[in-house]
Amino acid sequence: MSILIKNVTKKYGEQKALDDVSIKVNKGEVVALLGPNGAGKSTMMKIITCYLPPNEGEVKVFGHDVLSESLKVRRVVGYLPENNPLYPDMYVREYLEFVAGIHKLGSRSKQRVKEMIDQTGLELEHHKKIGALSKGYRQRVGIAQALIHDPEVLILDEPTSGLDPNQLVEIRNLVREVGKHKTVLLSTHIMQEVEAVCDRVIIINRGKIVADAPTHELQLLNLTNRIIKAEFDQPANFEQIKEINGVVEVQRENETTVRIFVKSDEDLRAHVFKLAVEKNWVLLSMGYEDQTVEQVFRKLTFNT
Ligand code: ADP
Ligand code: MG
């Protein structure tokens, strides 16, 4: 067992940020903690990484208790906090050497810093100041510092938030690569991220676990469909879009706009375009929408 969370409650004053939460994460799993803002994701991660004590319940990482054996827990856990706090005036290499010092890596420091720079793709940036890096590269530095002491468990709090689409793909790839050798718990509010990176998803809302399942089961529930939004110049019977192979559902947003739910592994935009030409519908715009976690909740509570 990598992470054991048993009946954990955390209160801020009267408010329960976590309410009797229990989770087990096995060694080697890559697990997403999915939930809207305020769900309790960061609170959970701060407890696992010994930054906050729980009010009730038990948390163990590789058998070490977060309250009574926090030094041991910190040795086996790497943590990328939300908003990735870094020192903008430090140079990348200098910062990683500093973090290696905190972990008392001693003579291993230089070698580990070099390995981290290679592994996270910072070769061309390591001599720059952190403040001069793009957001994507800053995230790489954040992941490098989390990994420097070669922890068994990696906790990543919204590692892709605020990244542009290219940076997002790069960081997801990096997390997937790291996940081959580590236990990873990452938080996100983007469904597509779960699909791209994780074996399993735990959905949390208002401090309670509302679902815990392998990612492929969510796919079976059609929770991970992608949505194409298409706007036409005038109303028509867009129902025929449903006949395209791979389309799961067509919802009208208004007279001229539809949202087309498609299986996530297919890009059907060309088919929609061809059908529009065939039917003489003038297509004004078409693009993918990310499914939000709120939409997923709606499905979890109404459709299933
Ligand atoms: P998430 O990371 O899922 O957005 P958080 O764990 O940050 O959620 O927050 C869970 C709830 O606890 C929210 O309602 C938030 O406002 C509250 N909260 C978080 N941190 C504090 C704090 N330091 N003091 C008071 N309330 C807090
Ligand atoms: Mg958070």
XYZ file of C-alpha atoms and ligand atoms in Angstrom:
332
model
C 0.000 0.000 0.000
C 1.431 3.339 -1.047
C -1.059 5.758 0.455
C -3.642 4.900 3.072
C -6.245 7.463 4.078
C -8.720 6.264 6.652
C -11.762 8.211 7.850
C -10.040 11.558 7.532
C -11.868 14.733 8.477
C -10.326 18.181 8.206
C -12.059 21.314 9.404
C -11.230 24.957 8.886
C -13.157 26.482 11.762
C -16.638 25.070 11.422
C -16.258 24.187 7.757
C -15.417 20.599 6.861
C -12.992 20.646 3.932
C -12.732 16.839 4.149
C -15.547 14.787 5.578
C -14.762 11.191 6.576
C -12.633 10.434 3.525
C -11.063 7.007 2.968
C -8.779 6.162 0.055
C -6.180 3.505 -0.702
C -3.620 3.959 -3.437
C -1.516 0.967 -4.458
C 2.148 1.060 -5.371
C 2.663 2.140 -8.982
C -0.841 3.510 -9.540
C -1.358 6.878 -11.240
C -4.487 8.289 -9.655
C -6.383 11.478 -10.402
C -8.164 13.423 -7.735
C -10.840 15.164 -9.768
C -13.113 17.837 -8.388
C -14.272 21.423 -8.764
C -12.732 24.358 -6.922
C -13.140 24.057 -3.182
C -13.731 20.293 -3.273
C -10.890 19.569 -0.850
C -8.174 18.370 -3.232
C -5.392 20.644 -2.008
C -6.335 20.016 1.606
C -6.017 16.277 1.051
C -2.618 16.728 -0.586
C -1.329 18.965 2.201
C -2.298 16.297 4.714
C -0.539 13.522 2.772
C 2.606 15.657 2.519
C 2.592 16.588 6.237
C 1.849 20.278 5.688
C -1.458 20.078 7.555
C -2.576 17.680 10.285
C -5.965 15.966 9.949
C -8.526 16.580 12.714
C -9.630 12.975 12.670
C -8.559 9.776 10.993
C -5.309 8.180 9.913
C -2.965 8.817 6.981
C -0.011 6.597 6.138
C 2.474 6.727 3.299
C 4.411 3.515 2.763
C 3.377 2.542 6.263
C 4.631 5.758 7.878
C 2.138 7.857 9.818
C 1.961 11.533 8.795
C 1.639 12.701 12.387
C 4.143 10.555 14.253
C 6.650 9.811 11.455
C 6.567 12.928 9.320
C 10.288 12.881 8.529
C 9.983 9.386 7.087
C 6.914 10.432 5.113
C 8.716 13.447 3.671
C 11.549 11.184 2.554
C 9.274 9.018 0.429
C 7.010 11.780 -0.891
C 7.670 14.399 -3.575
C 5.254 17.317 -3.731
C 4.417 19.937 -6.316
C 2.156 22.393 -4.476
C -0.659 24.305 -6.147
C 0.629 27.387 -7.996
C 4.158 25.935 -7.849
C 5.893 28.400 -5.534
C 9.489 28.906 -6.713
C 12.234 31.462 -6.171
C 12.213 33.612 -9.321
C 15.657 35.090 -8.623
C 17.413 31.746 -8.394
C 18.942 29.965 -11.343
C 17.381 26.625 -12.231
C 20.454 24.580 -11.378
C 21.135 26.627 -8.251
C 17.563 26.083 -7.060
C 17.682 22.337 -7.651
C 21.000 22.141 -5.772
C 19.370 24.086 -2.953
C 16.472 21.607 -2.796
C 18.946 18.704 -2.939
C 20.596 20.323 0.102
C 17.307 20.434 1.990
C 16.969 16.707 1.360
C 20.587 16.235 2.536
C 21.620 14.414 -0.614
C 25.294 15.318 0.063
C 27.659 13.814 -2.477
C 24.720 12.543 -4.567
C 23.506 16.127 -5.090
C 25.354 17.012 -8.291
C 24.462 13.742 -9.994
C 20.781 13.962 -9.003
C 20.493 17.567 -10.177
C 21.961 16.544 -13.524
C 19.580 13.582 -13.797
C 16.583 15.784 -12.975
C 17.607 18.379 -15.561
C 17.840 15.610 -18.181
C 14.658 13.843 -17.153
C 12.486 16.948 -17.108
C 13.932 18.409 -20.319
C 15.611 21.441 -18.747
C 18.981 21.040 -20.529
C 18.638 24.313 -22.424
C 17.197 26.256 -19.501
C 19.218 25.207 -16.459
C 21.475 28.267 -16.550
C 18.512 30.681 -16.644
C 16.798 32.414 -13.775
C 13.511 30.752 -12.825
C 11.707 34.080 -13.267
C 12.770 34.133 -16.923
C 11.195 30.759 -17.757
C 7.839 30.163 -19.436
C 5.083 28.696 -17.275
C 5.595 25.252 -18.832
C 9.284 25.258 -17.975
C 8.569 26.485 -14.471
C 6.300 23.465 -14.048
C 9.187 21.264 -15.154
C 11.355 22.841 -12.457
C 8.545 22.180 -9.962
C 8.400 18.537 -10.986
C 12.205 18.267 -10.918
C 12.350 19.563 -7.324
C 9.585 17.142 -6.325
C 11.553 14.214 -7.742
C 15.053 15.127 -6.660
C 15.252 12.797 -3.648
C 13.839 9.957 -5.773
C 10.624 9.572 -3.754
C 8.324 6.571 -4.199
C 5.240 8.748 -4.185
C 4.616 11.916 -6.152
C 1.848 14.353 -5.213
C 1.067 16.913 -7.928
C -1.490 19.622 -7.168
C -2.992 20.827 -10.477
C 0.278 20.386 -12.394
C -1.158 21.666 -15.687
C -3.281 24.579 -14.533
C -2.593 27.778 -16.450
C -0.573 26.102 -19.206
C -1.150 26.690 -22.899
C -2.193 23.654 -24.998
C 1.352 22.738 -26.091
C 2.813 23.049 -22.614
C -0.112 21.038 -21.289
C 0.654 18.115 -23.587
C 4.349 18.266 -22.648
C 3.683 18.225 -18.924
C 1.134 15.417 -19.279
C 3.723 13.390 -21.188
C 6.289 14.054 -18.488
C 3.870 12.966 -15.755
C 2.997 9.835 -17.707
C 6.697 9.004 -18.082
C 7.354 9.553 -14.371
C 4.253 7.504 -13.546
C 5.829 4.395 -15.040
C 8.151 4.163 -12.042
C 6.280 5.930 -9.227
C 2.996 6.110 -7.426
C 1.384 9.381 -8.516
C -1.583 11.256 -7.111
C -2.460 14.335 -9.130
C -5.328 16.754 -8.805
C -7.180 18.314 -11.684
C -10.548 19.667 -12.664
C -10.182 18.570 -16.278
C -11.700 15.270 -17.334
C -9.442 14.926 -20.380
C -6.406 15.056 -18.133
C -7.605 12.020 -16.263
C -8.005 10.085 -19.481
C -4.637 11.173 -20.820
C -2.600 10.314 -17.763
C -4.328 8.271 -15.074
C -5.231 4.628 -14.405
C -7.850 5.511 -11.893
C -9.959 8.481 -10.892
C -11.297 9.527 -7.529
C -13.967 12.184 -7.787
C -14.342 14.480 -4.815
C -17.006 17.071 -4.173
C -17.488 19.189 -1.069
C -15.082 17.113 0.950
C -16.647 13.752 0.112
C -15.624 11.023 -2.316
C -18.427 10.617 -4.863
C -16.789 8.118 -7.220
C -13.676 5.947 -7.300
C -13.138 3.844 -10.416
C -10.616 2.768 -13.042
C -10.507 5.327 -15.855
C -11.812 2.818 -18.403
C -14.979 2.363 -16.360
C -15.679 6.074 -16.625
C -15.230 5.714 -20.353
C -17.854 2.970 -20.340
C -20.214 5.337 -18.524
C -19.647 7.813 -21.350
C -18.249 10.257 -18.868
C -15.214 10.994 -20.957
C -16.798 11.800 -24.294
C -15.471 14.851 -26.009
C -17.761 17.623 -27.114
C -17.725 19.366 -30.471
C -19.574 22.660 -30.513
C -20.832 23.622 -33.964
C -22.622 26.791 -34.960
C -24.595 27.094 -38.217
C -26.011 30.164 -39.941
C -29.630 29.068 -39.619
C -31.799 26.507 -37.820
C -32.127 23.044 -39.355
C -32.767 19.466 -38.348
C -29.359 18.723 -36.920
C -30.548 15.335 -35.636
C -28.880 13.713 -38.629
C -25.516 14.411 -37.042
C -26.367 11.577 -34.682
C -26.046 9.112 -37.548
C -22.328 9.783 -37.896
C -20.422 6.792 -36.587
C -18.894 7.629 -33.199
C -21.411 10.320 -32.234
C -23.017 9.474 -28.915
C -25.428 12.344 -28.458
C -26.443 15.646 -30.027
C -27.715 18.430 -27.792
C -29.082 21.712 -29.018
C -27.654 24.717 -27.286
C -29.936 27.084 -29.166
C -31.632 27.271 -32.573
C -28.397 27.291 -34.542
C -25.801 25.769 -32.201
C -25.363 22.126 -31.259
C -23.081 20.262 -28.901
C -22.027 16.922 -30.301
C -20.817 14.291 -27.827
C -18.317 11.989 -29.499
C -16.228 9.020 -28.393
C -12.986 10.433 -27.139
C -10.618 8.507 -29.389
C -12.063 9.789 -32.662
C -11.867 13.176 -34.338
C -15.177 13.525 -36.147
C -14.962 17.181 -37.143
C -14.278 16.299 -40.793
C -17.407 14.106 -40.824
C -19.532 16.879 -39.365
C -18.128 19.255 -41.963
C -18.886 16.856 -44.842
C -22.430 16.316 -43.611
C -22.949 20.065 -43.394
C -21.804 20.491 -46.978
C -24.089 17.657 -48.082
C -27.083 19.214 -46.320
C -26.277 22.760 -47.376
C -25.866 23.905 -43.792
C -23.471 26.809 -43.567
C -21.064 26.061 -40.749
C -19.971 29.258 -38.993
C -17.684 27.693 -36.406
C -16.706 24.345 -34.959
C -14.325 23.335 -32.194
C -13.742 21.102 -29.201
C -14.924 22.028 -25.743
C -13.283 20.538 -22.695
C -15.792 18.727 -20.603
C -15.798 20.279 -17.168
C -16.013 18.368 -13.991
C -19.385 19.989 -13.349
C -20.719 18.305 -16.476
C -19.303 15.026 -15.282
C -21.086 15.440 -11.953
C -24.336 16.132 -13.705
C -23.949 12.887 -15.602
C -22.946 10.962 -12.507
C -26.006 12.153 -10.650
C -28.632 12.189 -13.406
C -27.694 9.725 -16.146
C -26.473 6.710 -14.289
P -9.549 22.429 -3.860
O -8.068 22.249 -3.826
O -10.286 21.195 -4.270
O -9.962 23.620 -4.667
P -9.234 23.159 -1.056
O -8.712 21.938 -0.367
O -8.262 24.213 -1.385
O -10.050 22.703 -2.362
O -10.370 23.805 -0.176
C -11.451 23.054 0.375
C -12.339 23.994 1.181
O -11.648 24.459 2.320
C -12.752 25.239 0.413
O -14.079 25.547 0.749
C -11.802 26.294 0.902
O -12.388 27.575 0.847
C -11.549 25.859 2.326
N -10.200 26.244 2.767
C -9.036 25.851 2.202
N -7.976 26.338 2.877
C -8.467 27.077 3.890
C -7.882 27.834 4.954
N -6.561 27.921 5.102
N -8.729 28.453 5.805
C -10.066 28.362 5.670
N -10.690 27.658 4.707
C -9.906 27.017 3.834
Mg -6.649 23.237 -4.865
